PDB file of C-alpha atoms in Angstrom:
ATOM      1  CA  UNK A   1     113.050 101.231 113.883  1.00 90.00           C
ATOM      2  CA  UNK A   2     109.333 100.168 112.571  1.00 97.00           C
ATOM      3  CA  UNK A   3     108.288  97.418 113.094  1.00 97.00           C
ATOM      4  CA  UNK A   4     104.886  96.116 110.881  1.00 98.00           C
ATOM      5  CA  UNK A   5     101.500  94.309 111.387  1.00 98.00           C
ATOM      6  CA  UNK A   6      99.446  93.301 108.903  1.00 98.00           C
ATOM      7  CA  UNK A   7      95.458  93.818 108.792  1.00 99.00           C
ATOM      8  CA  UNK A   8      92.729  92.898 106.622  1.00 99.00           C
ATOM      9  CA  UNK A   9      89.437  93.900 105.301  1.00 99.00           C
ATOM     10  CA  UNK A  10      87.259  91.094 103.440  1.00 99.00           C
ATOM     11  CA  UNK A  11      84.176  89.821 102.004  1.00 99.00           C
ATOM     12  CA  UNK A  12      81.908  88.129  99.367  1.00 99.00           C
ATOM     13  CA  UNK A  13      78.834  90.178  98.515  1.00 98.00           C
ATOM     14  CA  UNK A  14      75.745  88.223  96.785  1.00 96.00           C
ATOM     15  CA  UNK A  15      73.167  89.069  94.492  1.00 94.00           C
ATOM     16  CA  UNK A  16      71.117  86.205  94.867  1.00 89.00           C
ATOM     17  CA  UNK A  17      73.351  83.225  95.133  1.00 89.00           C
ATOM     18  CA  UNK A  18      75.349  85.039  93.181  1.00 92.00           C
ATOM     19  CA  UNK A  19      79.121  86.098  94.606  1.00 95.00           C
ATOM     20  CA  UNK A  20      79.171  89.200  92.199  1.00 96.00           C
ATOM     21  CA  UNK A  21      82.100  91.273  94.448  1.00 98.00           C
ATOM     22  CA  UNK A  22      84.813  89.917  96.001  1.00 99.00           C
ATOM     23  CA  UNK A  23      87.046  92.487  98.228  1.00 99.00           C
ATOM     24  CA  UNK A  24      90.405  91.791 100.129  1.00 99.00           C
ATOM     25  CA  UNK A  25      91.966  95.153 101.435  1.00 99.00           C
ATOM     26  CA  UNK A  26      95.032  94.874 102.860  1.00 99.00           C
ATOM     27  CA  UNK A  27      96.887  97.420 105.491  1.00 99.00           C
ATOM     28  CA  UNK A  28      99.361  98.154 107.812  1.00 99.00           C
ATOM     29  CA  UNK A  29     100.071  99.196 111.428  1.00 99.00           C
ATOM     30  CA  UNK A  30     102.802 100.783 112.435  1.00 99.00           C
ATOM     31  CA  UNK A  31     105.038 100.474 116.149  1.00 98.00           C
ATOM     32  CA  UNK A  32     108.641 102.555 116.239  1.00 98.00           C
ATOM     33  CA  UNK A  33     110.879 103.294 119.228  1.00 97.00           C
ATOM     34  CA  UNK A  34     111.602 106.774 116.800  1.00 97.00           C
ATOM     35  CA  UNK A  35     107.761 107.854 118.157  1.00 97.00           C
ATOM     36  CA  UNK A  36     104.841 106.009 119.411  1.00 97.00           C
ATOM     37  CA  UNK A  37     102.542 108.870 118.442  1.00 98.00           C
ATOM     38  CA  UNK A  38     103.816 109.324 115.052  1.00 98.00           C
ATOM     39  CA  UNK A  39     103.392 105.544 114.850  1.00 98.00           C
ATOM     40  CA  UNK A  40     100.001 105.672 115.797  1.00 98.00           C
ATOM     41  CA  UNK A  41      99.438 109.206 112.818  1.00 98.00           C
ATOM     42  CA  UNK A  42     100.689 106.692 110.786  1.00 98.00           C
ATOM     43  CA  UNK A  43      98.839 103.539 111.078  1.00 98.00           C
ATOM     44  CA  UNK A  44      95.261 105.503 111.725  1.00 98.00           C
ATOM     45  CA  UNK A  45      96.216 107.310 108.233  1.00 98.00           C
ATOM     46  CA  UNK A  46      95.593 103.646 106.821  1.00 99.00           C
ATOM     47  CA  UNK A  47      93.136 102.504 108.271  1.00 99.00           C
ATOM     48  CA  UNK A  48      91.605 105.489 107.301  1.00 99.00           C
ATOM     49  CA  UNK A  49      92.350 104.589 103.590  1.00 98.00           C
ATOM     50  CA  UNK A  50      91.174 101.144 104.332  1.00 99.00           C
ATOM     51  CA  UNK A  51      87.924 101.956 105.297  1.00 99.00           C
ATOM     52  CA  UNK A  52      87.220 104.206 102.698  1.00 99.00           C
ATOM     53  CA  UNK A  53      88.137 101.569 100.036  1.00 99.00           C
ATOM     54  CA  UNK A  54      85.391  99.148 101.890  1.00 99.00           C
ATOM     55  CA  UNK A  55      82.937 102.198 101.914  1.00 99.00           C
ATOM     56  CA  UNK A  56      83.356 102.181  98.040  1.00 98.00           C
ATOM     57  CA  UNK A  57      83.371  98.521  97.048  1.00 99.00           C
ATOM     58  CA  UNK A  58      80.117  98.339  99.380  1.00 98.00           C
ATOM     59  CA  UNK A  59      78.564 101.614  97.914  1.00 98.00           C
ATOM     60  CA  UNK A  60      80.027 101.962  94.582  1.00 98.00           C
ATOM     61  CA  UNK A  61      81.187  98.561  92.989  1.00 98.00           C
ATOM     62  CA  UNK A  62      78.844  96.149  94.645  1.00 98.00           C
ATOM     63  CA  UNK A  63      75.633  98.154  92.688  1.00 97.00           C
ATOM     64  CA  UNK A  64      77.774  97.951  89.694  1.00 96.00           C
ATOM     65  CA  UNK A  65      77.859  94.583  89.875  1.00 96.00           C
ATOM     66  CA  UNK A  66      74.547  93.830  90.543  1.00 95.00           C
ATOM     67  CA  UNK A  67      73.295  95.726  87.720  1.00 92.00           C
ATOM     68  CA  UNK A  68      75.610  93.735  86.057  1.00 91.00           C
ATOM     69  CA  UNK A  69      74.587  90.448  86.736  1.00 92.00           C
ATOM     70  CA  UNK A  70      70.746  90.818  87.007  1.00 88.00           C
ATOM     71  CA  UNK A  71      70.868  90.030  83.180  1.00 81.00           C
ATOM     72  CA  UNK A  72      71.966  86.745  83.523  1.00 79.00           C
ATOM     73  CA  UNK A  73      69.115  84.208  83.811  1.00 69.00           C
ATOM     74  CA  UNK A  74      69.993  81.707  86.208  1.00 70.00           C
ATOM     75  CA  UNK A  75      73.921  82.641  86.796  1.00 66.00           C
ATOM     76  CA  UNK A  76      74.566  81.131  82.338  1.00 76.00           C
ATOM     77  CA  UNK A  77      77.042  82.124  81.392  1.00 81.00           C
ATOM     78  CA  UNK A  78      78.402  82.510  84.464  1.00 86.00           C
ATOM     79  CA  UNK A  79      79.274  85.866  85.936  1.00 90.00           C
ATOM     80  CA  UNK A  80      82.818  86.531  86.540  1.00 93.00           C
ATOM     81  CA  UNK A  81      82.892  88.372  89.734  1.00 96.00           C
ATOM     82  CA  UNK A  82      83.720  92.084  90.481  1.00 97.00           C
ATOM     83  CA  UNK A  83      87.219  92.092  92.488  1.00 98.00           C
ATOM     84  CA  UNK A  84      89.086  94.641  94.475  1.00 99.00           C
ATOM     85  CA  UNK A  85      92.184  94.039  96.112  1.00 99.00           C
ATOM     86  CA  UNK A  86      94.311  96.250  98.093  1.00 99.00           C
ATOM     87  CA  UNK A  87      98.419  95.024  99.299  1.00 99.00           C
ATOM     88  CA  UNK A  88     101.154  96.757 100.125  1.00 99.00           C
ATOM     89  CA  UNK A  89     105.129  96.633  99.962  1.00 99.00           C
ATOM     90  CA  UNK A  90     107.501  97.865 102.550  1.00 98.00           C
ATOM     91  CA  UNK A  91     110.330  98.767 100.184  1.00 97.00           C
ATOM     92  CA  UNK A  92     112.454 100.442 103.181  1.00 96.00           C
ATOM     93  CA  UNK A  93     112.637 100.226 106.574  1.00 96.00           C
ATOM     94  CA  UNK A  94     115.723 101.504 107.964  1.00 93.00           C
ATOM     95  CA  UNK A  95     116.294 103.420 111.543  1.00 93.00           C
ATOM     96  CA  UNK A  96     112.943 106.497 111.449  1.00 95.00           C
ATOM     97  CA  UNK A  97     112.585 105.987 107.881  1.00 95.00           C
ATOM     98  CA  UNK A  98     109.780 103.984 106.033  1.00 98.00           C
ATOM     99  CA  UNK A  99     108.782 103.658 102.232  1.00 98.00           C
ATOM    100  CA  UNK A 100     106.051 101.276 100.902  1.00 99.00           C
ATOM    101  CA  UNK A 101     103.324 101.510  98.582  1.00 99.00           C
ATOM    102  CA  UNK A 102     100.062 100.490  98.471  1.00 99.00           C
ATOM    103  CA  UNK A 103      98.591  98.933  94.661  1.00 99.00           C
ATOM    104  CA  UNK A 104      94.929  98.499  93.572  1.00 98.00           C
ATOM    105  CA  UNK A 105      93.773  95.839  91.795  1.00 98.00           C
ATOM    106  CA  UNK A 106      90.145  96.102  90.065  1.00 98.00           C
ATOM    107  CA  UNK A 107      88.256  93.869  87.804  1.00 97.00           C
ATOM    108  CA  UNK A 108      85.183  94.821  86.489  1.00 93.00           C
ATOM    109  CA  UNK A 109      85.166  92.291  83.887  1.00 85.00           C
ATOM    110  CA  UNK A 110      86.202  92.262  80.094  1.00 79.00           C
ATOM    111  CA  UNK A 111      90.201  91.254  79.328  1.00 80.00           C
ATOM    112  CA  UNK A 112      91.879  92.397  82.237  1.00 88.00           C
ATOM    113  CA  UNK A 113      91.797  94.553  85.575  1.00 94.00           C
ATOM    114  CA  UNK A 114      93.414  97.490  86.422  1.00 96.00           C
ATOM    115  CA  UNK A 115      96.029  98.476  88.828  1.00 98.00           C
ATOM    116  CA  UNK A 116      97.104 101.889  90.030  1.00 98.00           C
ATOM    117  CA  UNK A 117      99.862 102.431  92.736  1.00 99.00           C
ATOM    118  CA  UNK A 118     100.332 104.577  95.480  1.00 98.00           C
ATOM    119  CA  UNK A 119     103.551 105.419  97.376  1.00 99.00           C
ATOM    120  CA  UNK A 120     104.470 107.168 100.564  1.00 99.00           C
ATOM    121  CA  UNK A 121     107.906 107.837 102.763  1.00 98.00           C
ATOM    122  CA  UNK A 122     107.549 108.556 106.206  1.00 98.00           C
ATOM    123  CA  UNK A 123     109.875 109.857 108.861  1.00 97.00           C
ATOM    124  CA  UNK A 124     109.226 108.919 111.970  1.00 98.00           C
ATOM    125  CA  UNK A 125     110.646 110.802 114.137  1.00 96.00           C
ATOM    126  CA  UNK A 126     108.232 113.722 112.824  1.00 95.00           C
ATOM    127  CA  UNK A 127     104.812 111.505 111.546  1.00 96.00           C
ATOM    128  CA  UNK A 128     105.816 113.802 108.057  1.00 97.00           C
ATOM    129  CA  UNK A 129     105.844 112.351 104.382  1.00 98.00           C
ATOM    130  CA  UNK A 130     109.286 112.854 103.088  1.00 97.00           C
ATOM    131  CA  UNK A 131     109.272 114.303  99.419  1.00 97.00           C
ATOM    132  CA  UNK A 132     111.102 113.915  96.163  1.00 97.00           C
ATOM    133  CA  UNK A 133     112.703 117.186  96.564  1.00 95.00           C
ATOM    134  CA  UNK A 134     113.930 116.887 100.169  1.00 94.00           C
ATOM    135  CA  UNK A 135     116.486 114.651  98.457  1.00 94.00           C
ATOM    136  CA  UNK A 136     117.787 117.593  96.166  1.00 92.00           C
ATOM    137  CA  UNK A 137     117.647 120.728  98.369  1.00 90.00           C
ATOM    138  CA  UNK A 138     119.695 122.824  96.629  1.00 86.00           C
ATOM    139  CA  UNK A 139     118.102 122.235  92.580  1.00 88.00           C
ATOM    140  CA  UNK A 140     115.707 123.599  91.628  1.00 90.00           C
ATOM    141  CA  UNK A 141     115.733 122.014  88.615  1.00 94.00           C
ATOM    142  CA  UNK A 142     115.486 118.532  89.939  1.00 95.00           C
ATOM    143  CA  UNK A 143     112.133 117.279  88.061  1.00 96.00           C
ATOM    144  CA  UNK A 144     113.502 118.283  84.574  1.00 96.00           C
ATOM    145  CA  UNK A 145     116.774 116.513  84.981  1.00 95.00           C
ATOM    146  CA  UNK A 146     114.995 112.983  86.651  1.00 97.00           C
ATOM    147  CA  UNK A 147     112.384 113.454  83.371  1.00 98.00           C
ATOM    148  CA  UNK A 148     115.524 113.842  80.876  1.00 97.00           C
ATOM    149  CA  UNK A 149     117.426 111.065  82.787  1.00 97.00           C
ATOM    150  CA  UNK A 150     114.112 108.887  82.360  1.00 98.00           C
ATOM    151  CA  UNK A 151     114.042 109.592  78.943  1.00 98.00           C
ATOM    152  CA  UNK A 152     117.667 108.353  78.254  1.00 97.00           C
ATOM    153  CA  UNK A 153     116.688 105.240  80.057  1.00 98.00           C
ATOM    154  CA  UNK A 154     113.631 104.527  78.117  1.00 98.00           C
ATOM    155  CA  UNK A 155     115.649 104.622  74.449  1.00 98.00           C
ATOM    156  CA  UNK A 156     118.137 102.133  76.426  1.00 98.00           C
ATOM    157  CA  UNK A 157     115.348 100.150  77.051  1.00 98.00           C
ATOM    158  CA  UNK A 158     114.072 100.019  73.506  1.00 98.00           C
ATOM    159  CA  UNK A 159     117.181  98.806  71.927  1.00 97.00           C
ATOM    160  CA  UNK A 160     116.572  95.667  73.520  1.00 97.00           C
ATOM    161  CA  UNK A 161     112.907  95.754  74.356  1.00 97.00           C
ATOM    162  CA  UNK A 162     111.666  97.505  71.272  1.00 96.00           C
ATOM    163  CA  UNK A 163     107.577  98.400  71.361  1.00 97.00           C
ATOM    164  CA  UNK A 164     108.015  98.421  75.131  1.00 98.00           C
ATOM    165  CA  UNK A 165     106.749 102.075  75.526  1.00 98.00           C
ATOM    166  CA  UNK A 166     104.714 103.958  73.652  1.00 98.00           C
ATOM    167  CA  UNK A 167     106.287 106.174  70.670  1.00 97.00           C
ATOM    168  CA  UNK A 168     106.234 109.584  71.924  1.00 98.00           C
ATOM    169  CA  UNK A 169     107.347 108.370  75.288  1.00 98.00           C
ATOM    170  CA  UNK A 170     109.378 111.724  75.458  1.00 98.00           C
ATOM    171  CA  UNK A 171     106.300 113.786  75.527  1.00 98.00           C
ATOM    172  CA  UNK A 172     104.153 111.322  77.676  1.00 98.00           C
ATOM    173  CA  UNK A 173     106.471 111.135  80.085  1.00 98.00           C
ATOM    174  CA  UNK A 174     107.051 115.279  80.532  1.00 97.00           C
ATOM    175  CA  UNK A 175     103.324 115.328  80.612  1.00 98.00           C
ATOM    176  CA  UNK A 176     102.609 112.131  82.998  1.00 98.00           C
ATOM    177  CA  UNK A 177     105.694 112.604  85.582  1.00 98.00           C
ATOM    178  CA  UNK A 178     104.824 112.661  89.115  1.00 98.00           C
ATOM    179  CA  UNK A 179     107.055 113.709  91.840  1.00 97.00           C
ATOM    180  CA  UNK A 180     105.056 111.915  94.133  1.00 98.00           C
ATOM    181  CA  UNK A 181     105.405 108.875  92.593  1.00 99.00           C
ATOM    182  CA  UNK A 182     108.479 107.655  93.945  1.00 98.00           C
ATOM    183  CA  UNK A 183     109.573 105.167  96.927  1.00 98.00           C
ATOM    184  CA  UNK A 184     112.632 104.012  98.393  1.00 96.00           C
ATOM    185  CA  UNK A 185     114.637 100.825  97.977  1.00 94.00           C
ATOM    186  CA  UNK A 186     118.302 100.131  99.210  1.00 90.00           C
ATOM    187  CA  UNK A 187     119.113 100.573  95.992  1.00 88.00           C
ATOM    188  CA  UNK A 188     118.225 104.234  95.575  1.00 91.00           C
ATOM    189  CA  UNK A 189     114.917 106.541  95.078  1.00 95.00           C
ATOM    190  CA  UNK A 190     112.385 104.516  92.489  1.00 98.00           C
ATOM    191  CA  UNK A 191     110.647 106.828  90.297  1.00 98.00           C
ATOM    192  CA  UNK A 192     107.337 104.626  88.889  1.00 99.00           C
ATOM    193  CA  UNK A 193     104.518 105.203  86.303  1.00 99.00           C
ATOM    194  CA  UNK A 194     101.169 104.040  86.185  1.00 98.00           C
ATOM    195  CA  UNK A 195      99.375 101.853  83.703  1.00 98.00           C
ATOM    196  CA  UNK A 196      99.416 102.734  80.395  1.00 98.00           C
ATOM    197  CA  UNK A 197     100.969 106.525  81.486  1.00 98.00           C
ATOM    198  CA  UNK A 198     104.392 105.947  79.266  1.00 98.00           C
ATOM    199  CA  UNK A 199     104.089 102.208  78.116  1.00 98.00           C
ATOM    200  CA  UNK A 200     101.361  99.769  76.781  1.00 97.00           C
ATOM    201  CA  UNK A 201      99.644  97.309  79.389  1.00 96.00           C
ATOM    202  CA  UNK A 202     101.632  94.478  78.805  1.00 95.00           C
ATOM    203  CA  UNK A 203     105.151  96.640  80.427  1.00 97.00           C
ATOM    204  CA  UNK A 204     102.746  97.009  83.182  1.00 96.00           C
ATOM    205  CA  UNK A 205     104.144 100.211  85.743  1.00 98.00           C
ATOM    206  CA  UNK A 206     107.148 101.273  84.726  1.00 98.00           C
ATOM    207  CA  UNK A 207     110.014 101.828  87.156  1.00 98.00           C
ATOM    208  CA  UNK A 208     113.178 103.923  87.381  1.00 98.00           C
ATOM    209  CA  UNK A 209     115.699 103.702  89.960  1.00 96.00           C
ATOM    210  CA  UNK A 210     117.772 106.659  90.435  1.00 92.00           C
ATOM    211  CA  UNK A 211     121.395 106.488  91.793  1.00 82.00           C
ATOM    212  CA  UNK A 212     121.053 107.499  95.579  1.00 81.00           C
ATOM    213  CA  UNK A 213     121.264 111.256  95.702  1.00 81.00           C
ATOM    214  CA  UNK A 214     124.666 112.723  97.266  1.00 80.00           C
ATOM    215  CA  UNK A 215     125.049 113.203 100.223  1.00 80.00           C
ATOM    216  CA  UNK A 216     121.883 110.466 101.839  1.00 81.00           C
ATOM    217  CA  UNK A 217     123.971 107.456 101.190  1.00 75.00           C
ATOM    218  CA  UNK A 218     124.081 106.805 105.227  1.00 73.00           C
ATOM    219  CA  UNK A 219     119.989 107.398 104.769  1.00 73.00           C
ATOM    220  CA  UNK A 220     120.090 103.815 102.791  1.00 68.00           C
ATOM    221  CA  UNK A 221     122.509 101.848 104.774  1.00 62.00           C
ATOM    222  CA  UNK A 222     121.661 102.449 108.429  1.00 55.00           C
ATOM    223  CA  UNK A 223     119.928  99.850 110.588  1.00 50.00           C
TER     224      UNK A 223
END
């Protein structure tokens, strides 16, 4: 079993007396009695990720937003600041096996930010990222039936939801499906999109859970 501490990565950068970029990166660290070292492969992969994110908010977005707000005369109007923001979900934690993601939240002004999600499963016992097709060893078809299952679920959707997702959905989502885009919840394996990928902003990332695959229903149920 894993059990999960939280760290963070923060600050207010100035132009002037300006605050033009606000960052707040969050992480995790990992202990398991499956494997310490795996546990440690784990956490150092992000903190890795964490410090890169603070090497580009410090390198990349805080220039952006200075060049940004060096046209405003005496901070009128005022200048909405640059944010980045990093969290993270554990979806899963259940005997060596761990699923979360990890979202990113950007503004760089105008209407709205932007988020994009990543996901990853880990075993434990090994440090290894279980993938979408260890769950269906034996098809090699796999990806075409989850993107014609999607599909189905999508014109469900519209019925009731109509102008949900985008018209040729079908096509976008052939085109935009990601086997690596998937995490686990008790419920079964969640197969996500990102912004805008299959569906306007306002539907935000579209999710799909898939009925837990035969065979791995002890996976979802242990302690």
């Amino acid at each position: 079993m894993q059990t999960v501490s939280n760290n963070t990565l923060k600050q207010t950068l100035y132009y002037r007396d300006i605050p033009v970029l606000i960052y707040n990166i969050q992480y995790p660290a990992f202990n398991s009695t499956c494997s310490e070292k795996a546990a440690e492969a784990v956490s150092e992969n992000y903190a890795a990720l964490a410090r890169s994110k603070e090497e580009y908010c410090k390198a990349v977005l805080y220039p952006q937003a200075v060049e940004s707000a060096r046209y405003i005369q005496s901070n009128y109007p005022p200048f909405h600041s640059y944010e980045f923001d990093m969290t993270y979900n554990i979806t899963l934690n259940m005997g060596c096996l761990t699923s979360l993601y990890t979202e990113q939240y950007s503004y760089m002004g105008g209407a709205h930010g932007s988020t994009v999600r990543q996901s990853d499963t880990w075993d434990f016992t090994t440090g290894n990222m279980v993938q979408l097709g260890d769950f269906y060893p034996h098809d090699r078809l796999f990806k075409e039936k989850i993107q014609r299952w999607i599909e189905q679920q999508v014109s469900i959707r519209l019925k009731t939801e109509p102008a949900t997702y985008f018209d040729d959905y079908a096509k976008l989502v052939q085109n935009t499906f990601n086997p690596d885009s998937f995490y686990l919840s008790p419920g079964g394996v969640v197969i996500y999109f990102q912004q805008y990928d299959i569906a306007p902003y306002a539907t935000g990332l579209p999710e799909f859970v898939l009925p837990v695959p035969p065979g791995f229903e002890p996976l979802f149920t242990r302690k």
